[in-house]
Structure formats: C-alpha cells, structure tokens
Tab-separated table of C-alpha atoms in Angstrom:
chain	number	residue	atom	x	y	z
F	1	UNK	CA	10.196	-17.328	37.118
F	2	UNK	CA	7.286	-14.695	37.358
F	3	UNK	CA	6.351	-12.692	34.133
F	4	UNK	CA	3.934	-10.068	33.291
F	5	UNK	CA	1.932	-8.572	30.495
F	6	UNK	CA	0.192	-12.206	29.733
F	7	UNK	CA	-3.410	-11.399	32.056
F	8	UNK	CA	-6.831	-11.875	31.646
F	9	UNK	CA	-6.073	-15.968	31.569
F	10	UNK	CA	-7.622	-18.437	34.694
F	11	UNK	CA	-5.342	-19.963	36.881
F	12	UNK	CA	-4.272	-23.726	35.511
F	13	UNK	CA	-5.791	-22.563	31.893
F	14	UNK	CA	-3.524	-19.241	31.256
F	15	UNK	CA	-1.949	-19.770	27.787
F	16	UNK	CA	1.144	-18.422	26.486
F	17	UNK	CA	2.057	-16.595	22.683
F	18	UNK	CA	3.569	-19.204	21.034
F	19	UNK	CA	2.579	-22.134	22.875
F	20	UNK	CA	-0.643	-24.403	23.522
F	21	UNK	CA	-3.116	-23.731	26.272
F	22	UNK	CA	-1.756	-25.342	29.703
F	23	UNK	CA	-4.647	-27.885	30.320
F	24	UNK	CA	-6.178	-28.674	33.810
F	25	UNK	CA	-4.654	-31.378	36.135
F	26	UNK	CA	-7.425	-33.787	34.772
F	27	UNK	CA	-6.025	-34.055	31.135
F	28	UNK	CA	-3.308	-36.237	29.793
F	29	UNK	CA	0.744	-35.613	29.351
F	30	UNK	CA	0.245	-34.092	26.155
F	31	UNK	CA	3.894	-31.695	26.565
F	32	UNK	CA	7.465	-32.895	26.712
F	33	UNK	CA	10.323	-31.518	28.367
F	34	UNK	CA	12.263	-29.782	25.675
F	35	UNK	CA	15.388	-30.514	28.247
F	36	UNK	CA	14.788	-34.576	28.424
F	37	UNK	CA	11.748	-35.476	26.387
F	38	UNK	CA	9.876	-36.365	29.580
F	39	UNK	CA	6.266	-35.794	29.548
F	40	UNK	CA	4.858	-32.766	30.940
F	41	UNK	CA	0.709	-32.266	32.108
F	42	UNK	CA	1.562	-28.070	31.804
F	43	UNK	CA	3.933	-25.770	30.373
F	44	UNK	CA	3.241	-23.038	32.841
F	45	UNK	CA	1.061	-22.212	35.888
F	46	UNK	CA	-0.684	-18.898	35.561
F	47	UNK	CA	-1.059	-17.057	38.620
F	48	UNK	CA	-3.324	-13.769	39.842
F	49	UNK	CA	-3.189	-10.283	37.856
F	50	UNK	CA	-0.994	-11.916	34.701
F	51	UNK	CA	2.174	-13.840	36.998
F	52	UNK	CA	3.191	-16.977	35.220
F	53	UNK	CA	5.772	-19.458	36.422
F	54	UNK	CA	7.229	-21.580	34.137
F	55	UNK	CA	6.730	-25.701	35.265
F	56	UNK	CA	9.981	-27.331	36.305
F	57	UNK	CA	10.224	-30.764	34.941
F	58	UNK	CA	10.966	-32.962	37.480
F	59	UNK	CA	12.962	-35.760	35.737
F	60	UNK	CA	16.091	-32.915	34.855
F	61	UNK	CA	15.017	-30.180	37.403
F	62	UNK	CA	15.072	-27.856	34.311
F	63	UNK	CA	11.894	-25.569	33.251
F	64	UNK	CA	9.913	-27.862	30.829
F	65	UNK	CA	9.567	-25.197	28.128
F	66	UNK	CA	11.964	-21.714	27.962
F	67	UNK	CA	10.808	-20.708	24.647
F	68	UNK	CA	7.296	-20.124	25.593
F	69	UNK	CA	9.100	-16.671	26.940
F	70	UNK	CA	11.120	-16.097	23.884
F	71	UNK	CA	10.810	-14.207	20.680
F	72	UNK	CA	9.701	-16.138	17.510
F	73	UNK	CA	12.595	-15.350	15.538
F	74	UNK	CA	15.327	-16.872	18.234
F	75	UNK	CA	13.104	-20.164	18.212
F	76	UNK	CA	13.451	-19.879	14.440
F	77	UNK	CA	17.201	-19.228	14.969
F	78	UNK	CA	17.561	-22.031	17.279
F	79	UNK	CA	15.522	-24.329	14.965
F	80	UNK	CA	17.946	-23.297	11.647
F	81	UNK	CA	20.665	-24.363	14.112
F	82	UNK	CA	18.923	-28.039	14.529
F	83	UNK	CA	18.895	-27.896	18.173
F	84	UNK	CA	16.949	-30.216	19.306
F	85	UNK	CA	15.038	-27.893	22.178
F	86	UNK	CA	13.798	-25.896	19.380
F	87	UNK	CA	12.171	-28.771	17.877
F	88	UNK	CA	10.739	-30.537	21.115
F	89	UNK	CA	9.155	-26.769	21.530
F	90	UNK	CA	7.609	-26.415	18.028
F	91	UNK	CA	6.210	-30.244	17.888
F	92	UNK	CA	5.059	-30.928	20.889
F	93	UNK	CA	4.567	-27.800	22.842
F	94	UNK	CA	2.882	-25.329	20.120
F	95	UNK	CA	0.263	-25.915	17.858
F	96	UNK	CA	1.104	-25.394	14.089
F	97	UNK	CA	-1.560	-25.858	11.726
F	98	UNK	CA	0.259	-25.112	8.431
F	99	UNK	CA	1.510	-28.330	7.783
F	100	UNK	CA	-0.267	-28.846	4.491
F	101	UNK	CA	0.072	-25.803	3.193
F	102	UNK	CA	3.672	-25.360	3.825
F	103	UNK	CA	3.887	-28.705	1.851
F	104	UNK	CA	2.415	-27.431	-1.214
F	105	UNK	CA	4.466	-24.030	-1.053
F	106	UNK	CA	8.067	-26.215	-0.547
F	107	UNK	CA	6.371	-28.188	-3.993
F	108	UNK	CA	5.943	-25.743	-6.256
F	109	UNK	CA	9.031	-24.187	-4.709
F	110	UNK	CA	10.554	-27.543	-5.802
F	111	UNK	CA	8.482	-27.240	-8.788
F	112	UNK	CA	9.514	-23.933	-10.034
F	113	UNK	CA	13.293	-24.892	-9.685
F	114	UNK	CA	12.986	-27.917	-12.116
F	115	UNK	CA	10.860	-25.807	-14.716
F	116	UNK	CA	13.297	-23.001	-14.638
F	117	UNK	CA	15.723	-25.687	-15.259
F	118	UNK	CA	14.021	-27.361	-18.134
F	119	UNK	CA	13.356	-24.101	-19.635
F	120	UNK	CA	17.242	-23.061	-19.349
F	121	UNK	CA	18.167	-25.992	-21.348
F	122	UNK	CA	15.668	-25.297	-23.733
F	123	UNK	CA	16.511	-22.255	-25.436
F	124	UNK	CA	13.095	-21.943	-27.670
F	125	UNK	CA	12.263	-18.709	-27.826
F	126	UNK	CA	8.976	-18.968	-30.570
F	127	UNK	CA	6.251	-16.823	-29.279
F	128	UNK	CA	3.733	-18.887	-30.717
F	129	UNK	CA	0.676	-19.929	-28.000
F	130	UNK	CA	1.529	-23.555	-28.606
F	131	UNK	CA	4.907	-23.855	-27.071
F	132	UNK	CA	3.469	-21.691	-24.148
F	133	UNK	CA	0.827	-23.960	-23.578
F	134	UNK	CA	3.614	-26.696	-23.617
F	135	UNK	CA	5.866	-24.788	-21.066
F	136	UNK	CA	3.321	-24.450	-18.599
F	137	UNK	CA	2.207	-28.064	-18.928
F	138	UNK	CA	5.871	-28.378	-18.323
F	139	UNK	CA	5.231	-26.751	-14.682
F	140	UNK	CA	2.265	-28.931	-13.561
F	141	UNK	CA	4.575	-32.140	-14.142
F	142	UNK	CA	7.302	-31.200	-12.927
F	143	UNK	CA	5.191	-30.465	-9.657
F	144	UNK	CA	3.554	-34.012	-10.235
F	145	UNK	CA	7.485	-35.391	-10.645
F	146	UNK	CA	8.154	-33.654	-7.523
F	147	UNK	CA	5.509	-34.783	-5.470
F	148	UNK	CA	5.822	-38.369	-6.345
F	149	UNK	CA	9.568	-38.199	-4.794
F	150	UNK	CA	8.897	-36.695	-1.899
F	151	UNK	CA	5.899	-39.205	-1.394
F	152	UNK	CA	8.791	-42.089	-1.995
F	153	UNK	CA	11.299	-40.307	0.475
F	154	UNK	CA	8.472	-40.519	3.496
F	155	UNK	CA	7.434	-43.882	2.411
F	156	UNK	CA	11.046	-44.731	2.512
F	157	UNK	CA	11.366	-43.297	5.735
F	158	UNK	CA	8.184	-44.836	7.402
F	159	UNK	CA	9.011	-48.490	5.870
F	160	UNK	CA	12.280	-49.008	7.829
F	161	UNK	CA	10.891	-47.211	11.085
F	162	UNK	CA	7.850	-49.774	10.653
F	163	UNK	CA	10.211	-52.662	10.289
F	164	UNK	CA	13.031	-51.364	12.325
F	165	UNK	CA	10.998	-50.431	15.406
F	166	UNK	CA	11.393	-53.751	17.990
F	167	UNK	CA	8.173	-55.719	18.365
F	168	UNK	CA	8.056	-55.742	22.175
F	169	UNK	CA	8.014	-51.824	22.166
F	170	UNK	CA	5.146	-51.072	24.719
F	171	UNK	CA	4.421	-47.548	23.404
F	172	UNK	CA	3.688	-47.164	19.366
F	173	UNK	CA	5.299	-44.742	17.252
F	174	UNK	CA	3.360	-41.835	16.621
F	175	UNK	CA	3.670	-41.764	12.283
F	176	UNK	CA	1.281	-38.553	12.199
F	177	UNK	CA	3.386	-36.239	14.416
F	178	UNK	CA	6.303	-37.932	12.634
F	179	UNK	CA	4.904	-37.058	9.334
F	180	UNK	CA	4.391	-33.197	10.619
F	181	UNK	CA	7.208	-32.730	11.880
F	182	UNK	CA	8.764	-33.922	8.641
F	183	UNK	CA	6.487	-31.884	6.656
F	184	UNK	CA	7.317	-28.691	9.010
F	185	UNK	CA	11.346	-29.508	8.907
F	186	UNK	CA	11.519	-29.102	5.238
F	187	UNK	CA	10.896	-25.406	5.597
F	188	UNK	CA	14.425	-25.221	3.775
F	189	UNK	CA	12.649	-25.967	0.614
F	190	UNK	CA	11.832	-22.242	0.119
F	191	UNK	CA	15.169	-21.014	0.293
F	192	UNK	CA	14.980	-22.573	-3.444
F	193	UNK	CA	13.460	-19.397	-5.029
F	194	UNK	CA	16.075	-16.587	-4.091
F	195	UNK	CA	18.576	-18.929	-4.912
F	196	UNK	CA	16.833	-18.756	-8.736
F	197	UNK	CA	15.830	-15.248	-8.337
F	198	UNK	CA	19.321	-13.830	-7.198
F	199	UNK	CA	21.513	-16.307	-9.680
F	200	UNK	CA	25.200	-16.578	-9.566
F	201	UNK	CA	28.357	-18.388	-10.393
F	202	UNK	CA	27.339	-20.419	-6.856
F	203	UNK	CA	23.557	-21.659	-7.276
F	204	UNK	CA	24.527	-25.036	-8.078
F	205	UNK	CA	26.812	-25.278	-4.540
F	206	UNK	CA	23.712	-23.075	-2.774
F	207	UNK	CA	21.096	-25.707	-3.900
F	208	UNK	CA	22.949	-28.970	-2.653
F	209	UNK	CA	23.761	-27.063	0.391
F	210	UNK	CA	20.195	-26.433	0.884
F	211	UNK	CA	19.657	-30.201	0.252
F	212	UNK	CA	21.787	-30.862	3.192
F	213	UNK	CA	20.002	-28.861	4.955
F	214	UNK	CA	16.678	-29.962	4.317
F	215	UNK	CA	18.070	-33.548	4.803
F	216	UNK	CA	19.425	-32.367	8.350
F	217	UNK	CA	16.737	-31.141	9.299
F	218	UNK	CA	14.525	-34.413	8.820
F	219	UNK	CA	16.883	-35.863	10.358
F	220	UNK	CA	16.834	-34.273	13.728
F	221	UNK	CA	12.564	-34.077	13.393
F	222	UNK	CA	12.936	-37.779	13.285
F	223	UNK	CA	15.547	-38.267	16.343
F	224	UNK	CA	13.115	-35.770	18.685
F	225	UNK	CA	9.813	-37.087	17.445
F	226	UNK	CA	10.347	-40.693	18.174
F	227	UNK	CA	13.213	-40.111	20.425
F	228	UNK	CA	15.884	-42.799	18.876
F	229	UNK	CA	19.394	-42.334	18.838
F	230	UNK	CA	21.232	-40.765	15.335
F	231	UNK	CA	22.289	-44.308	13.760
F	232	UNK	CA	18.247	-44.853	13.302
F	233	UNK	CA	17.716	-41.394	12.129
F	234	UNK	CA	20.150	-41.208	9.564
F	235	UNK	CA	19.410	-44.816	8.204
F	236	UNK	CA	15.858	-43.732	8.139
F	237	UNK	CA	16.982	-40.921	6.131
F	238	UNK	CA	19.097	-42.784	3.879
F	239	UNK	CA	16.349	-45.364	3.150
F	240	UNK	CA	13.839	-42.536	2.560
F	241	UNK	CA	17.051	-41.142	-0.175
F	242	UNK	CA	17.364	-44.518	-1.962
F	243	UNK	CA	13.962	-44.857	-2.418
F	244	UNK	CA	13.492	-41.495	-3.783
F	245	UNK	CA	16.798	-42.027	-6.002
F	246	UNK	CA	14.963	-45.089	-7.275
F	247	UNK	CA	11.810	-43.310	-8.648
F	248	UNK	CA	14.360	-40.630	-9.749
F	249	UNK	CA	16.333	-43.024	-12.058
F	250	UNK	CA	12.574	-44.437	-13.026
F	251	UNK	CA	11.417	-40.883	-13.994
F	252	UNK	CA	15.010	-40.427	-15.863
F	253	UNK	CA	14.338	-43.401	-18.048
F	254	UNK	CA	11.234	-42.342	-18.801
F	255	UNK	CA	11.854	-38.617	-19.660
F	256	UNK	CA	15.156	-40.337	-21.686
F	257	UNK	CA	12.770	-42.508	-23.744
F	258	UNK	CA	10.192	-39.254	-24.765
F	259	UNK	CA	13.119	-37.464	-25.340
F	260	UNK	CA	14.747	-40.537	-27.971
F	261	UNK	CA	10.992	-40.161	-29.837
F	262	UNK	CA	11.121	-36.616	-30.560
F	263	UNK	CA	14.115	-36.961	-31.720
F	264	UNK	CA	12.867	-39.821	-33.948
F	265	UNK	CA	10.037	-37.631	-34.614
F	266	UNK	CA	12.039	-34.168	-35.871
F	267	UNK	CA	14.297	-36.679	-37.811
F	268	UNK	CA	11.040	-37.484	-39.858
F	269	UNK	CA	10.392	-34.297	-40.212
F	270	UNK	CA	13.786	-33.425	-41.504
C-alpha cells in the first residue's frame, strides 16, 4: 500500500504523522499488531522519493497499523467507540506525552463539578471576603478529595492484577503503560464541564452516563494493555470501584461529622 506526500525520511527510519519513528532491524519489538496484539519491529517501510508501505503482520496477514494513514479525528472516533484497534494504535504505536497533564485537567474537571455542587447546596450569598476565601478553599479540597479516589481506584485496580496475575507467567505485566493508558482512557472526564456549563433537566443522567463511560473505557485500556480476557478487566475495574467507594463512604463520614459541629457550633451561637 504505497502513499505519498510523507518524503524527506531514510529508508527503515521514515516516520509517519501520528505514529512513532519505525526503528532499524537492530532494535527490539517495541509495536503490536493493532489486528492480534502480536509484536511488530516496524510500522511501515519507507521507500525512495516519499513511498511508504504499510508492514503486514505476519501472525493475521493483516497490515500491523491502518491508522498511521488515517485522520486524527476517526482514531478519536474509533477510540470513543472502545474499539480495541484504536487503542492498540494510541498505546503502543504513537507516542503521547500528555499523560500527566491530562490527569490534572480530568481533576480539576472532577474538581470543579463537586465545588459547583457544594456551592448549589449552599445558597450563601454574603459578599463578605471571608466566605470567599472559604469557597475557594472549598475548590482546592475538593480537588484533594478527588485525587485521593482516583489514587484508590488505580490502587484498586493494580492490587488484584498484582495478585490475580498467575505466578508462572514468563512475561511481567507492564504497570507503567497500564497506568498510561488508564490515565489517557479517562479523557471522558472533561466532558464534565459542558455538562455544568450547558445545565438541564438531564445533567444528573449525562454525568452517570459519562461515568460509564469513563469506566468503559478503563476497562478496554486494561483488556488491550495486558491483553486478558473481559472477566479480568471488569473485576479489575470493579475492585478499583469498591475501593474508591470505600474512601468515598470514609470521606462521607468525615464531611458528616464537620458538618454535625457547625451545626453544634451555630446552635451556640443561637
């Protein structure tokens, strides 16, 4: 499959928009076959004058990598559809970098949602700089809150991999990609903010559905990252949930007790 407009690349090093340099024959398997999750040494072969030929795997006689020819936004299409070609192609065969930063956005996403929340229920509307000072203190623990969670949903996660994963497996799990491609599959954590900005009758149903889908999404990350079979993934998922729902119910208690003194407290007052 010969394709044009990519020259000015060596043969055996060309490299293609979207995807990671091809290396030379010398170099380890570092792609996978977004067909059969079979290793790949290159994604592409780069002829003379800009003609590339896309690498056929040769476990499933399929090109290794199609989306290294297509448009960003049908690999994004493909990836909000959970297929799981779209996500061999964006975790093994491209190299993302935004990982942390993507993290922190989805947080104070996450953030922003609970303090617009918290300051729905709380219908103060004093002016005075002491209550602002408050509501913005508000923000950075609620961002604190949120980041403790999603800390207990990977731990969660990791644990029963850790202990699930058979002893006699010759070939480790890789927990760093697995914790990118975690980090990069909760993308759906931004969808929180137009669903606060634009608010309706339906933004309660629009953020669990967008909790579904951020679950779904980790779900299938896990499944093509260490290639297991969907029972693991989802009970990976659910252990990840129950420990999160445990420091939930922990933070509850807590934010139940502050809330039982100040109302001790105005009761003094009174």
């Amino acid at each position: 499959m010969g394709t044009g407009g990519r020259s000015g690349a060596r043969p055996g090093k060309g490299s293609a928009e979207g995807a990671a340099a091809t290396p030379t024959a010398a170099s380890s398997c570092q792609y996978r076959c977004i067909e059969c999750n079979q290793e790949a040494k290159e994604l592409y072969r780069d002829y003379n004058h800009g003609v590339l030929k896309i690498t056929i795997c040769q476990s499933c006689q399929k090109p290794v990598d199609k989306y290294i020819e297509y448009d960003p936004v049908i690999i994004l299409i493909n990836a909000i559809l959970c297929k799981a070609q779209a996500y061999r192609h964006i975790i093994f065969n491209t190299k993302i970098n935004i990982h942390g930063k993507l993290c922190i956005f989805c947080l104070l996403c996450e953030a922003y949602l609970r303090w617009w929340q918290l300051q729905d229920s709380n219908q103060n509307t004093d002016p005075d700089d002491l209550i602002r000072y408050a509501k913005e203190w508000d923000f950075y623990r609620m961002f604190a809150i949120a980041s403790l969670e999603q800390t207990a949903y990977f731990i969660g996660i990791f644990t029963f991999l850790w202990v699930e994963r058979p002893m006699t497996t010759k070939k480790k799990p890789n927990f760093t990609l697995l914790l990118k491609a975690l980090l990069l599959s909760s993308y759906g954590k931004l969808l929180l903010i137009p669903a606060v900005i634009w608010e309706h009758d339906y933004t309660p149903l629009c953020l669990k559905l967008i909790k579904v889908f951020v679950l779904t999404s980790n779900f299938q990350a896990i499944r093509v990252t260490l290639n297991v079979n969907r029972k693991l993934s989802f009970l990976a998922v659910l252990s990840g949930l129950l420990l999160e729902s445990t420091i939930v119910y922990f933070f509850q208690r807590m934010e139940w007790d502050v809330g039982s003194d100040c109302a001790i407290y105005k009761s003094q007052d009174f």
